[in-house]
mmCIF file of C-alpha atoms and ligand atoms in Angstrom:
data_model
loop_
_atom_site.group_PDB
_atom_site.id
_atom_site.type_symbol
_atom_site.label_atom_id
_atom_site.label_comp_id
_atom_site.label_asym_id
_atom_site.label_seq_id
_atom_site.Cartn_x
_atom_site.Cartn_y
_atom_site.Cartn_z
ATOM 1 C CA MET A 1 -26.504 -6.858 -6.844
ATOM 2 C CA LYS A 2 -27.681 -5.432 -3.551
ATOM 3 C CA THR A 3 -29.909 -7.866 -1.669
ATOM 4 C CA ILE A 4 -32.687 -6.175 0.278
ATOM 5 C CA ILE A 5 -33.592 -7.849 3.588
ATOM 6 C CA ILE A 6 -37.058 -7.250 4.966
ATOM 7 C CA ASN A 7 -37.980 -8.591 8.397
ATOM 8 C CA VAL A 8 -41.496 -9.970 8.507
ATOM 9 C CA ASP A 9 -43.719 -11.501 11.146
ATOM 10 C CA PRO A 10 -44.072 -15.206 10.205
ATOM 11 C CA GLU A 11 -47.778 -15.247 11.081
ATOM 12 C CA SER A 12 -48.865 -11.804 9.847
ATOM 13 C CA PRO A 13 -46.367 -10.170 7.526
ATOM 14 C CA SER A 14 -46.918 -6.504 6.747
ATOM 15 C CA PRO A 15 -48.878 -6.033 3.517
ATOM 16 C CA ALA A 16 -46.283 -3.470 2.387
ATOM 17 C CA ALA A 17 -43.479 -6.037 2.618
ATOM 18 C CA ILE A 18 -45.504 -8.621 0.715
ATOM 19 C CA LYS A 19 -46.374 -6.066 -1.953
ATOM 20 C CA GLN A 20 -42.745 -5.104 -2.435
ATOM 21 C CA ALA A 21 -41.645 -8.752 -2.689
ATOM 22 C CA ALA A 22 -44.450 -9.615 -5.121
ATOM 23 C CA ALA A 23 -43.414 -6.730 -7.347
ATOM 24 C CA VAL A 24 -39.922 -8.236 -7.527
ATOM 25 C CA ILE A 25 -41.351 -11.629 -8.547
ATOM 26 C CA ARG A 26 -43.569 -10.009 -11.184
ATOM 27 C CA ARG A 27 -40.728 -8.127 -12.789
ATOM 28 C CA GLY A 28 -38.667 -11.328 -13.045
ATOM 29 C CA GLY A 29 -36.520 -11.086 -9.912
ATOM 30 C CA LEU A 30 -35.632 -13.561 -7.150
ATOM 31 C CA VAL A 31 -37.115 -13.432 -3.644
ATOM 32 C CA ALA A 32 -36.152 -15.781 -0.805
ATOM 33 C CA PHE A 33 -39.100 -16.398 1.505
ATOM 34 C CA PRO A 34 -39.915 -18.605 4.474
ATOM 35 C CA THR A 35 -42.101 -21.666 4.121
ATOM 36 C CA GLU A 36 -42.982 -23.975 7.007
ATOM 37 C CA THR A 37 -40.254 -26.441 5.954
ATOM 38 C CA VAL A 38 -37.218 -24.407 4.818
ATOM 39 C CA TYR A 39 -36.734 -21.085 3.009
ATOM 40 C CA GLY A 40 -37.459 -21.104 -0.722
ATOM 41 C CA LEU A 41 -35.797 -19.077 -3.475
ATOM 42 C CA GLY A 42 -38.728 -17.935 -5.580
ATOM 43 C CA ALA A 43 -39.269 -16.776 -9.149
ATOM 44 C CA ASN A 44 -42.269 -16.538 -11.500
ATOM 45 C CA ALA A 45 -42.889 -20.181 -12.486
ATOM 46 C CA PHE A 46 -44.353 -19.159 -15.853
ATOM 47 C CA ASP A 47 -41.218 -17.292 -16.885
ATOM 48 C CA ALA A 48 -38.283 -19.439 -18.046
ATOM 49 C CA GLU A 49 -35.798 -16.571 -17.933
ATOM 50 C CA SER A 50 -36.534 -15.770 -14.282
ATOM 51 C CA VAL A 51 -36.334 -19.443 -13.351
ATOM 52 C CA ARG A 52 -32.930 -19.747 -15.036
ATOM 53 C CA HIS A 53 -31.651 -17.077 -12.649
ATOM 54 C CA ILE A 54 -32.487 -19.400 -9.731
ATOM 55 C CA PHE A 55 -30.111 -22.036 -11.121
ATOM 56 C CA ALA A 56 -27.369 -19.431 -11.563
ATOM 57 C CA ALA A 57 -27.730 -17.965 -8.053
ATOM 58 C CA LYS A 58 -27.648 -21.394 -6.361
ATOM 59 C CA GLY A 59 -25.098 -23.038 -8.635
ATOM 60 C CA ARG A 60 -27.785 -25.677 -9.143
ATOM 61 C CA PRO A 61 -27.274 -28.475 -11.711
ATOM 62 C CA LEU A 62 -29.554 -27.749 -14.671
ATOM 63 C CA ASP A 63 -31.056 -31.261 -14.665
ATOM 64 C CA ASN A 64 -32.618 -30.773 -11.223
ATOM 65 C CA PRO A 65 -36.280 -29.710 -11.534
ATOM 66 C CA ILE A 66 -37.895 -27.166 -9.207
ATOM 67 C CA ILE A 67 -41.079 -27.335 -7.110
ATOM 68 C CA VAL A 68 -43.910 -24.986 -8.116
ATOM 69 C CA HIS A 69 -45.635 -23.357 -5.129
ATOM 70 C CA ILE A 70 -49.314 -22.450 -5.344
ATOM 71 C CA ALA A 71 -51.784 -20.759 -3.015
ATOM 72 C CA ASP A 72 -55.137 -22.092 -4.283
ATOM 73 C CA MET A 73 -56.642 -25.135 -5.985
ATOM 74 C CA ASN A 74 -57.540 -23.304 -9.212
ATOM 75 C CA THR A 75 -53.878 -22.719 -9.899
ATOM 76 C CA LEU A 76 -53.257 -26.461 -9.522
ATOM 77 C CA LEU A 77 -55.372 -26.942 -12.639
ATOM 78 C CA LEU A 78 -53.251 -24.399 -14.481
ATOM 79 C CA VAL A 79 -49.965 -26.061 -13.549
ATOM 80 C CA SER A 80 -51.054 -29.637 -14.261
ATOM 81 C CA ASP A 81 -53.710 -30.665 -16.752
ATOM 82 C CA ARG A 82 -54.137 -34.165 -15.331
ATOM 83 C CA VAL A 83 -55.251 -33.694 -11.749
ATOM 84 C CA ASN A 84 -56.879 -36.971 -10.689
ATOM 85 C CA ASN A 85 -58.880 -37.914 -7.583
ATOM 86 C CA VAL A 86 -55.807 -39.164 -5.755
ATOM 87 C CA ALA A 87 -54.239 -35.727 -6.151
ATOM 88 C CA VAL A 88 -57.368 -33.932 -4.984
ATOM 89 C CA ASP A 89 -57.756 -36.223 -1.935
ATOM 90 C CA LEU A 90 -54.116 -35.766 -0.952
ATOM 91 C CA ALA A 91 -54.353 -32.008 -1.418
ATOM 92 C CA GLU A 92 -57.427 -31.944 0.774
ATOM 93 C CA ALA A 93 -55.709 -33.984 3.456
ATOM 94 C CA PHE A 94 -52.286 -32.308 3.491
ATOM 95 C CA TRP A 95 -52.447 -28.840 1.888
ATOM 96 C CA PRO A 96 -51.460 -26.289 2.786
ATOM 97 C CA GLY A 97 -48.544 -28.370 4.070
ATOM 98 C CA PRO A 98 -45.239 -30.117 3.450
ATOM 99 C CA LEU A 99 -46.349 -32.589 0.765
ATOM 100 C CA THR A 100 -45.139 -32.154 -2.831
ATOM 101 C CA LEU A 101 -47.081 -33.977 -5.549
ATOM 102 C CA VAL A 102 -45.485 -34.971 -8.849
ATOM 103 C CA LEU A 103 -48.072 -34.708 -11.655
ATOM 104 C CA PRO A 104 -48.097 -34.420 -15.451
ATOM 105 C CA ARG A 105 -47.259 -30.825 -16.307
ATOM 106 C CA SER A 106 -49.329 -28.358 -18.288
ATOM 107 C CA ARG A 107 -48.058 -26.441 -21.307
ATOM 108 C CA TYR A 108 -47.783 -23.263 -19.214
ATOM 109 C CA ILE A 109 -44.863 -24.624 -17.219
ATOM 110 C CA PRO A 110 -41.548 -24.073 -19.002
ATOM 111 C CA ASP A 111 -38.787 -26.676 -19.393
ATOM 112 C CA ALA A 112 -36.577 -24.615 -17.111
ATOM 113 C CA VAL A 113 -38.841 -25.559 -14.164
ATOM 114 C CA THR A 114 -39.157 -29.276 -14.930
ATOM 115 C CA ALA A 115 -35.658 -29.768 -16.369
ATOM 116 C CA GLY A 116 -37.375 -30.968 -19.523
ATOM 117 C CA ARG A 117 -39.472 -33.629 -17.794
ATOM 118 C CA ASP A 118 -43.143 -34.125 -18.587
ATOM 119 C CA THR A 119 -44.006 -33.950 -14.890
ATOM 120 C CA VAL A 120 -44.058 -31.050 -12.466
ATOM 121 C CA ALA A 121 -43.705 -31.065 -8.676
ATOM 122 C CA ILE A 122 -46.331 -28.930 -6.908
ATOM 123 C CA ARG A 123 -47.083 -27.916 -3.345
ATOM 124 C CA MET A 124 -49.123 -25.433 -1.341
ATOM 125 C CA PRO A 125 -46.935 -24.323 1.573
ATOM 126 C CA ASN A 126 -48.400 -23.787 5.036
ATOM 127 C CA SER A 127 -46.916 -20.389 5.737
ATOM 128 C CA PRO A 128 -48.816 -17.083 5.754
ATOM 129 C CA VAL A 129 -45.776 -15.294 4.304
ATOM 130 C CA ALA A 130 -45.416 -17.776 1.445
ATOM 131 C CA LEU A 131 -49.146 -17.921 0.686
ATOM 132 C CA GLN A 132 -49.565 -14.144 0.684
ATOM 133 C CA LEU A 133 -46.494 -13.678 -1.485
ATOM 134 C CA ILE A 134 -47.792 -16.179 -4.058
ATOM 135 C CA ARG A 135 -51.278 -14.631 -4.062
ATOM 136 C CA GLN A 136 -49.975 -11.112 -4.372
ATOM 137 C CA SER A 137 -47.579 -12.129 -7.166
ATOM 138 C CA GLY A 138 -50.533 -13.453 -9.152
ATOM 139 C CA VAL A 139 -48.433 -16.333 -10.520
ATOM 140 C CA PRO A 140 -47.289 -19.695 -9.176
ATOM 141 C CA VAL A 141 -43.830 -19.413 -7.644
ATOM 142 C CA ALA A 142 -41.056 -21.842 -8.586
ATOM 143 C CA ALA A 143 -38.778 -22.272 -5.589
ATOM 144 C CA PRO A 144 -36.041 -24.680 -4.574
ATOM 145 C CA SER A 145 -34.573 -24.472 -1.086
ATOM 146 C CA ALA A 146 -32.780 -21.151 -0.588
ATOM 147 C CA ASN A 147 -29.185 -22.262 -0.173
ATOM 148 C CA LEU A 148 -26.137 -22.728 -2.333
ATOM 149 C CA SER A 149 -26.356 -26.087 -4.101
ATOM 150 C CA GLU A 150 -25.016 -28.890 -1.852
ATOM 151 C CA ARG A 151 -25.205 -26.785 1.326
ATOM 152 C CA PRO A 152 -27.760 -27.528 4.056
ATOM 153 C CA SER A 153 -31.112 -25.923 3.224
ATOM 154 C CA GLY A 154 -31.528 -22.454 4.711
ATOM 155 C CA THR A 155 -33.766 -22.514 7.790
ATOM 156 C CA THR A 156 -33.197 -18.907 8.914
ATOM 157 C CA GLY A 157 -33.074 -15.639 6.973
ATOM 158 C CA LYS A 158 -29.504 -15.199 8.155
ATOM 159 C CA HIS A 159 -28.430 -18.515 6.623
ATOM 160 C CA VAL A 160 -30.128 -17.624 3.361
ATOM 161 C CA PHE A 161 -28.287 -14.322 3.264
ATOM 162 C CA GLU A 162 -24.952 -16.009 4.018
ATOM 163 C CA ASP A 163 -25.368 -18.256 0.972
ATOM 164 C CA LEU A 164 -27.173 -15.962 -1.464
ATOM 165 C CA GLY A 165 -26.555 -12.377 -0.341
ATOM 166 C CA GLY A 166 -25.468 -10.299 -3.356
ATOM 167 C CA LYS A 167 -26.941 -12.848 -5.799
ATOM 168 C CA ILE A 168 -30.673 -12.330 -5.290
ATOM 169 C CA ASP A 169 -32.993 -9.331 -5.052
ATOM 170 C CA MET A 170 -34.646 -9.832 -1.692
ATOM 171 C CA VAL A 171 -34.921 -11.927 1.456
ATOM 172 C CA LEU A 172 -38.127 -11.960 3.493
ATOM 173 C CA ASP A 173 -36.675 -12.827 6.883
ATOM 174 C CA ALA A 174 -39.077 -14.409 9.381
ATOM 175 C CA GLY A 175 -36.452 -16.051 11.594
ATOM 176 C CA LEU A 176 -36.307 -19.815 12.118
ATOM 177 C CA VAL A 177 -38.819 -21.915 10.156
ATOM 178 C CA GLN A 178 -41.408 -24.185 11.807
ATOM 179 C CA ILE A 179 -40.348 -27.634 10.595
ATOM 180 C CA GLY A 180 -36.748 -27.554 9.394
ATOM 181 C CA VAL A 181 -36.671 -30.452 6.907
ATOM 182 C CA GLU A 182 -38.051 -30.269 3.374
ATOM 183 C CA SER A 183 -41.392 -31.490 2.069
ATOM 184 C CA THR A 184 -42.081 -35.115 1.185
ATOM 185 C CA VAL A 185 -41.989 -35.607 -2.612
ATOM 186 C CA LEU A 186 -44.652 -38.096 -3.745
ATOM 187 C CA ASP A 187 -45.057 -39.332 -7.317
ATOM 188 C CA ILE A 188 -48.712 -40.233 -7.816
ATOM 189 C CA SER A 189 -48.356 -41.204 -11.469
ATOM 190 C CA THR A 190 -47.473 -44.746 -10.305
ATOM 191 C CA THR A 191 -49.596 -47.387 -8.565
ATOM 192 C CA PRO A 192 -48.946 -47.535 -5.699
ATOM 193 C CA PRO A 193 -47.667 -43.959 -5.335
ATOM 194 C CA THR A 194 -43.918 -43.661 -4.771
ATOM 195 C CA ILE A 195 -42.083 -41.504 -2.251
ATOM 196 C CA LEU A 196 -39.210 -39.875 -4.136
ATOM 197 C CA ARG A 197 -37.944 -37.925 -1.141
ATOM 198 C CA LEU A 198 -38.694 -38.602 2.523
ATOM 199 C CA GLY A 199 -39.795 -35.419 4.232
ATOM 200 C CA ALA A 200 -41.975 -33.628 6.706
ATOM 201 C CA VAL A 201 -45.184 -35.536 5.929
ATOM 202 C CA THR A 202 -44.368 -38.949 7.355
ATOM 203 C CA LEU A 203 -44.623 -42.359 5.702
ATOM 204 C CA GLU A 204 -47.056 -43.321 8.457
ATOM 205 C CA GLN A 205 -49.344 -40.378 7.613
ATOM 206 C CA LEU A 206 -49.315 -41.264 3.914
ATOM 207 C CA GLN A 207 -49.967 -44.941 4.612
ATOM 208 C CA GLU A 208 -52.967 -43.981 6.679
ATOM 209 C CA GLN A 209 -54.285 -41.869 3.821
ATOM 210 C CA LEU A 210 -53.402 -44.109 0.860
ATOM 211 C CA GLY A 211 -52.945 -47.619 2.201
ATOM 212 C CA ASP A 212 -50.295 -49.075 -0.065
ATOM 213 C CA ILE A 213 -47.310 -46.880 -0.747
ATOM 214 C CA HIS A 214 -43.881 -47.500 -2.168
ATOM 215 C CA VAL A 215 -40.708 -45.913 -0.819
ATOM 216 C CA GLY A 216 -38.323 -45.482 -3.728
ATOM 217 C CA ALA A 217 -35.046 -47.417 -3.360
ATOM 218 C CA PRO A 218 -32.059 -45.023 -3.435
ATOM 219 C CA GLY A 219 -31.133 -45.786 -7.066
ATOM 220 C CA GLU A 220 -34.741 -45.449 -8.154
ATOM 221 C CA MET A 221 -35.219 -42.141 -6.330
ATOM 222 C CA ALA A 222 -32.071 -40.825 -7.959
ATOM 223 C CA LYS A 223 -33.404 -41.660 -11.412
ATOM 224 C CA ARG A 224 -36.884 -40.262 -10.865
ATOM 225 C CA SER A 225 -36.010 -37.315 -8.633
ATOM 226 C CA PRO A 226 -32.668 -35.905 -9.731
ATOM 227 C CA GLY A 227 -32.252 -33.773 -6.605
ATOM 228 C CA THR A 228 -31.747 -36.890 -4.517
ATOM 229 C CA ARG A 229 -28.830 -37.885 -6.754
ATOM 230 C CA HIS A 230 -26.849 -34.751 -6.222
ATOM 231 C CA ARG A 231 -24.657 -34.176 -3.217
ATOM 232 C CA HIS A 232 -26.922 -32.451 -0.799
ATOM 233 C CA TYR A 233 -27.606 -31.065 2.627
ATOM 234 C CA SER A 234 -24.009 -31.301 3.713
ATOM 235 C CA PRO A 235 -21.919 -29.145 5.986
ATOM 236 C CA ARG A 236 -18.313 -28.541 4.940
ATOM 237 C CA ALA A 237 -17.155 -30.860 7.716
ATOM 238 C CA ARG A 238 -17.206 -34.609 7.172
ATOM 239 C CA VAL A 239 -20.233 -36.246 8.806
ATOM 240 C CA VAL A 240 -19.918 -39.620 10.537
ATOM 241 C CA ILE A 241 -22.909 -41.438 12.017
ATOM 242 C CA ILE A 242 -22.228 -43.159 15.334
ATOM 243 C CA GLU A 243 -23.562 -46.693 14.973
ATOM 244 C CA SER A 244 -25.072 -48.433 18.023
ATOM 245 C CA PRO A 245 -24.420 -45.553 20.374
ATOM 246 C CA ASP A 246 -24.116 -46.928 23.880
ATOM 247 C CA GLU A 247 -21.920 -45.032 26.301
ATOM 248 C CA PRO A 248 -18.654 -47.065 25.784
ATOM 249 C CA ASN A 249 -19.125 -47.044 22.009
ATOM 250 C CA LEU A 250 -19.677 -43.298 22.007
ATOM 251 C CA ARG A 251 -16.487 -42.659 24.033
ATOM 252 C CA ALA A 252 -14.525 -45.005 21.779
ATOM 253 C CA THR A 253 -15.779 -43.295 18.612
ATOM 254 C CA VAL A 254 -14.894 -39.869 19.994
ATOM 255 C CA SER A 255 -11.330 -40.906 20.851
ATOM 256 C CA GLU A 256 -10.963 -42.711 17.547
ATOM 257 C CA HIS A 257 -11.756 -39.477 15.677
ATOM 258 C CA THR A 258 -9.723 -37.186 17.909
ATOM 259 C CA ARG A 259 -6.637 -35.959 16.053
ATOM 260 C CA PRO A 260 -3.923 -33.639 17.286
ATOM 261 C CA GLY A 261 -4.446 -30.092 16.032
ATOM 262 C CA ARG A 262 -7.994 -30.850 14.805
ATOM 263 C CA LYS A 263 -11.377 -29.914 16.130
ATOM 264 C CA LEU A 264 -14.152 -32.494 16.296
ATOM 265 C CA GLY A 265 -17.903 -31.875 16.433
ATOM 266 C CA LEU A 266 -20.387 -34.054 18.307
ATOM 267 C CA MET A 267 -24.175 -33.971 17.944
ATOM 268 C CA VAL A 268 -25.848 -36.144 20.578
ATOM 269 C CA HIS A 269 -29.339 -36.215 22.031
ATOM 270 C CA SER A 270 -29.204 -38.781 24.833
ATOM 271 C CA PHE A 271 -25.721 -38.380 26.299
ATOM 272 C CA GLU A 272 -23.964 -35.761 28.364
ATOM 273 C CA VAL A 273 -20.487 -35.153 27.011
ATOM 274 C CA ALA A 274 -18.198 -32.421 28.333
ATOM 275 C CA GLU A 275 -16.796 -29.927 25.822
ATOM 276 C CA ARG A 276 -13.058 -29.634 25.327
ATOM 277 C CA PRO A 277 -11.102 -27.113 23.302
ATOM 278 C CA ASP A 278 -10.825 -29.774 20.583
ATOM 279 C CA LEU A 279 -14.396 -31.052 20.942
ATOM 280 C CA LYS A 280 -17.498 -28.974 20.145
ATOM 281 C CA VAL A 281 -20.584 -30.642 21.620
ATOM 282 C CA ILE A 282 -24.109 -29.701 20.603
ATOM 283 C CA LYS A 283 -26.870 -31.326 22.575
ATOM 284 C CA MET A 284 -29.750 -31.987 20.175
ATOM 285 C CA PRO A 285 -33.394 -32.112 21.319
ATOM 286 C CA ALA A 286 -34.754 -35.597 22.034
ATOM 287 C CA ASP A 287 -38.100 -34.623 20.495
ATOM 288 C CA LEU A 288 -38.004 -35.392 16.746
ATOM 289 C CA GLY A 289 -39.924 -32.256 15.770
ATOM 290 C CA GLN A 290 -37.503 -30.034 17.658
ATOM 291 C CA TYR A 291 -34.581 -32.053 16.312
ATOM 292 C CA ALA A 292 -35.681 -31.523 12.710
ATOM 293 C CA LYS A 293 -36.039 -27.813 13.305
ATOM 294 C CA ARG A 294 -32.432 -27.539 14.517
ATOM 295 C CA LEU A 295 -30.710 -30.033 12.179
ATOM 296 C CA PHE A 296 -29.518 -27.830 9.284
ATOM 297 C CA ALA A 297 -28.825 -24.851 11.557
ATOM 298 C CA THR A 298 -26.647 -27.122 13.691
ATOM 299 C CA PHE A 299 -24.684 -28.340 10.659
ATOM 300 C CA ARG A 300 -23.959 -24.706 9.843
ATOM 301 C CA GLU A 301 -23.076 -23.911 13.443
ATOM 302 C CA MET A 302 -20.539 -26.744 13.376
ATOM 303 C CA ASP A 303 -18.990 -25.341 10.205
ATOM 304 C CA GLU A 304 -18.735 -21.944 11.882
ATOM 305 C CA ALA A 305 -16.983 -23.536 14.858
ATOM 306 C CA GLY A 306 -14.375 -24.809 12.396
ATOM 307 C CA VAL A 307 -14.704 -28.542 13.064
ATOM 308 C CA ASP A 308 -13.210 -30.987 10.550
ATOM 309 C CA SER A 309 -15.622 -33.821 11.277
ATOM 310 C CA ILE A 310 -18.985 -34.133 12.982
ATOM 311 C CA LEU A 311 -20.004 -37.300 14.804
ATOM 312 C CA VAL A 312 -23.782 -37.619 14.852
ATOM 313 C CA GLN A 313 -25.850 -39.852 17.110
ATOM 314 C CA GLY A 314 -28.669 -41.161 14.911
ATOM 315 C CA VAL A 315 -32.366 -40.937 15.782
ATOM 316 C CA ALA A 316 -35.071 -43.605 15.693
ATOM 317 C CA GLU A 317 -36.296 -44.225 12.154
ATOM 318 C CA GLU A 318 -39.977 -43.659 12.649
ATOM 319 C CA GLY A 319 -42.202 -40.689 11.856
ATOM 320 C CA LEU A 320 -40.147 -37.587 11.218
ATOM 321 C CA GLY A 321 -37.059 -39.602 12.227
ATOM 322 C CA ARG A 322 -36.988 -41.139 8.722
ATOM 323 C CA ALA A 323 -36.520 -37.775 7.041
ATOM 324 C CA ILE A 324 -33.984 -36.705 9.657
ATOM 325 C CA MET A 325 -31.915 -39.860 9.121
ATOM 326 C CA ASP A 326 -32.231 -39.491 5.337
ATOM 327 C CA ARG A 327 -30.660 -36.014 5.533
ATOM 328 C CA ILE A 328 -27.934 -37.125 7.967
ATOM 329 C CA ARG A 329 -27.061 -40.105 5.731
ATOM 330 C CA ARG A 330 -26.844 -37.922 2.632
ATOM 331 C CA ALA A 331 -24.594 -35.525 4.506
ATOM 332 C CA ALA A 332 -22.460 -38.483 5.609
ATOM 333 C CA GLU A 333 -22.218 -39.855 2.077
ATOM 334 C CA ALA A 334 -21.132 -36.531 0.669
ATOM 335 C CA LYS A 335 -17.433 -36.965 1.351
HETATM 336 O O1 TXA B 1 -39.912 -28.155 1.491
HETATM 337 C C1 TXA B 1 -39.538 -28.062 0.320
HETATM 338 O O2 TXA B 1 -39.839 -28.910 -0.544
HETATM 339 C C2 TXA B 1 -38.712 -26.824 -0.073
HETATM 340 C C3 TXA B 1 -39.588 -25.591 0.089
HETATM 341 C C4 TXA B 1 -38.903 -24.337 -0.392
HETATM 342 O O3 TXA B 1 -40.808 -25.800 -0.572
HETATM 343 N N1 TXA B 1 -38.229 -26.964 -1.416
HETATM 344 C C5 TXA B 1 -37.235 -27.830 -1.765
HETATM 345 O O4 TXA B 1 -36.866 -27.735 -3.098
HETATM 346 O O5 TXA B 1 -36.707 -28.598 -0.990
HETATM 347 P P1 TXA B 1 -35.542 -28.428 -3.680
HETATM 348 O O6 TXA B 1 -35.431 -27.903 -5.054
HETATM 349 O O7 TXA B 1 -34.419 -28.178 -2.764
HETATM 350 O O8 TXA B 1 -35.909 -29.937 -3.734
HETATM 351 C C6 TXA B 1 -36.929 -30.378 -4.624
HETATM 352 C C7 TXA B 1 -36.850 -31.856 -4.854
HETATM 353 C C8 TXA B 1 -35.588 -32.252 -5.602
HETATM 354 O O9 TXA B 1 -35.121 -33.478 -5.103
HETATM 355 C C9 TXA B 1 -36.081 -32.370 -7.035
HETATM 356 O O10 TXA B 1 -35.301 -33.234 -7.825
HETATM 357 C C10 TXA B 1 -37.495 -32.919 -6.823
HETATM 358 O O11 TXA B 1 -37.954 -32.233 -5.669
HETATM 359 N N2 TXA B 1 -38.359 -32.639 -7.967
HETATM 360 C C11 TXA B 1 -38.750 -31.435 -8.431
HETATM 361 N N3 TXA B 1 -39.521 -31.577 -9.554
HETATM 362 C C12 TXA B 1 -39.606 -32.897 -9.790
HETATM 363 C C13 TXA B 1 -40.250 -33.709 -10.797
HETATM 364 N N4 TXA B 1 -40.930 -33.148 -11.797
HETATM 365 N N5 TXA B 1 -40.137 -35.048 -10.721
HETATM 366 C C14 TXA B 1 -39.449 -35.619 -9.695
HETATM 367 N N6 TXA B 1 -38.806 -34.930 -8.720
HETATM 368 C C15 TXA B 1 -38.881 -33.582 -8.762
HETATM 369 MG MG1 MG B 2 -32.605 -28.237 -1.948
#
């Protein structure tokens, strides 16, 4: 299949581009599009056959349900038939934005989307391209992150094309996304609500909105949100987190992992380390927002540099730092 790439302005995409992409969605095809978090790989959420093509293109395990993206509140009522006050309040506070709500599904949503579950994950993305595409398509758009299963989520059109070129109909390329880590997945069918995946809306923000909130323990998240069970977000290189990174510890860890004939990667944000032919250093931003934006792109850059392992200096686990550390840990667990 030939994959058409259309460059679009992230803030005001050309109506012609949106029209062309929406036509692909309507006739059952797959379109990768930017959201504020990461790129999504979209299909008509009402059409099981189209949604099955998403799983095939990504190599995604069939038991991993997909988020349904909407552009207005009326569609929420079509996708879920039990929208309670908690859902409406959260939508008002965080939509359009990087919060995904898990709600009982309606009969219009096929099993292919929910992996047979009786719940559906829903969000309204905060991206003009995504919102206009959904509106113009006239249907809610089912979309997982636009990457091969297990790879870091695609945060640029180029990365999406690297993973999915030849397997999907179209990429709307708007360059690097705004946020860089995925949405927070929140199950509001429980009291208190449970975070099933840490993400771009922070725990602190949700606590302020909801008061009591439960962060799913890893085993629990895996059971209730299958995506967190699967190997995920990982570069090809092995990822190792540098514990207690003071200067001597950092040097020691680097020499410990240096092997003759191998190339090592190092991602640090508060140290200056000189590059060597056998050591690729990427200085990460100290600001958590900027760090998140670069994280997955940096994993891919390390793979391109041909490193065998990547040593990563962790970030503070507060605010967006929780989601960042969650992704780094998953990458580190992968091998
Ligand atoms: O920011 C994001 O959320 C991006 C953009 C494209 O919106 N999407 C994304 O989708 O990250 P994906 O498929 O890579 O991750 C969705 C996560 C998975 O962990 C999946 O298991 C979980 O959401 N999920 C989807 N439907 C669910 C449901 N009904 N119940 C529990 N978890 C669900
Ligand atoms: Mg994903």
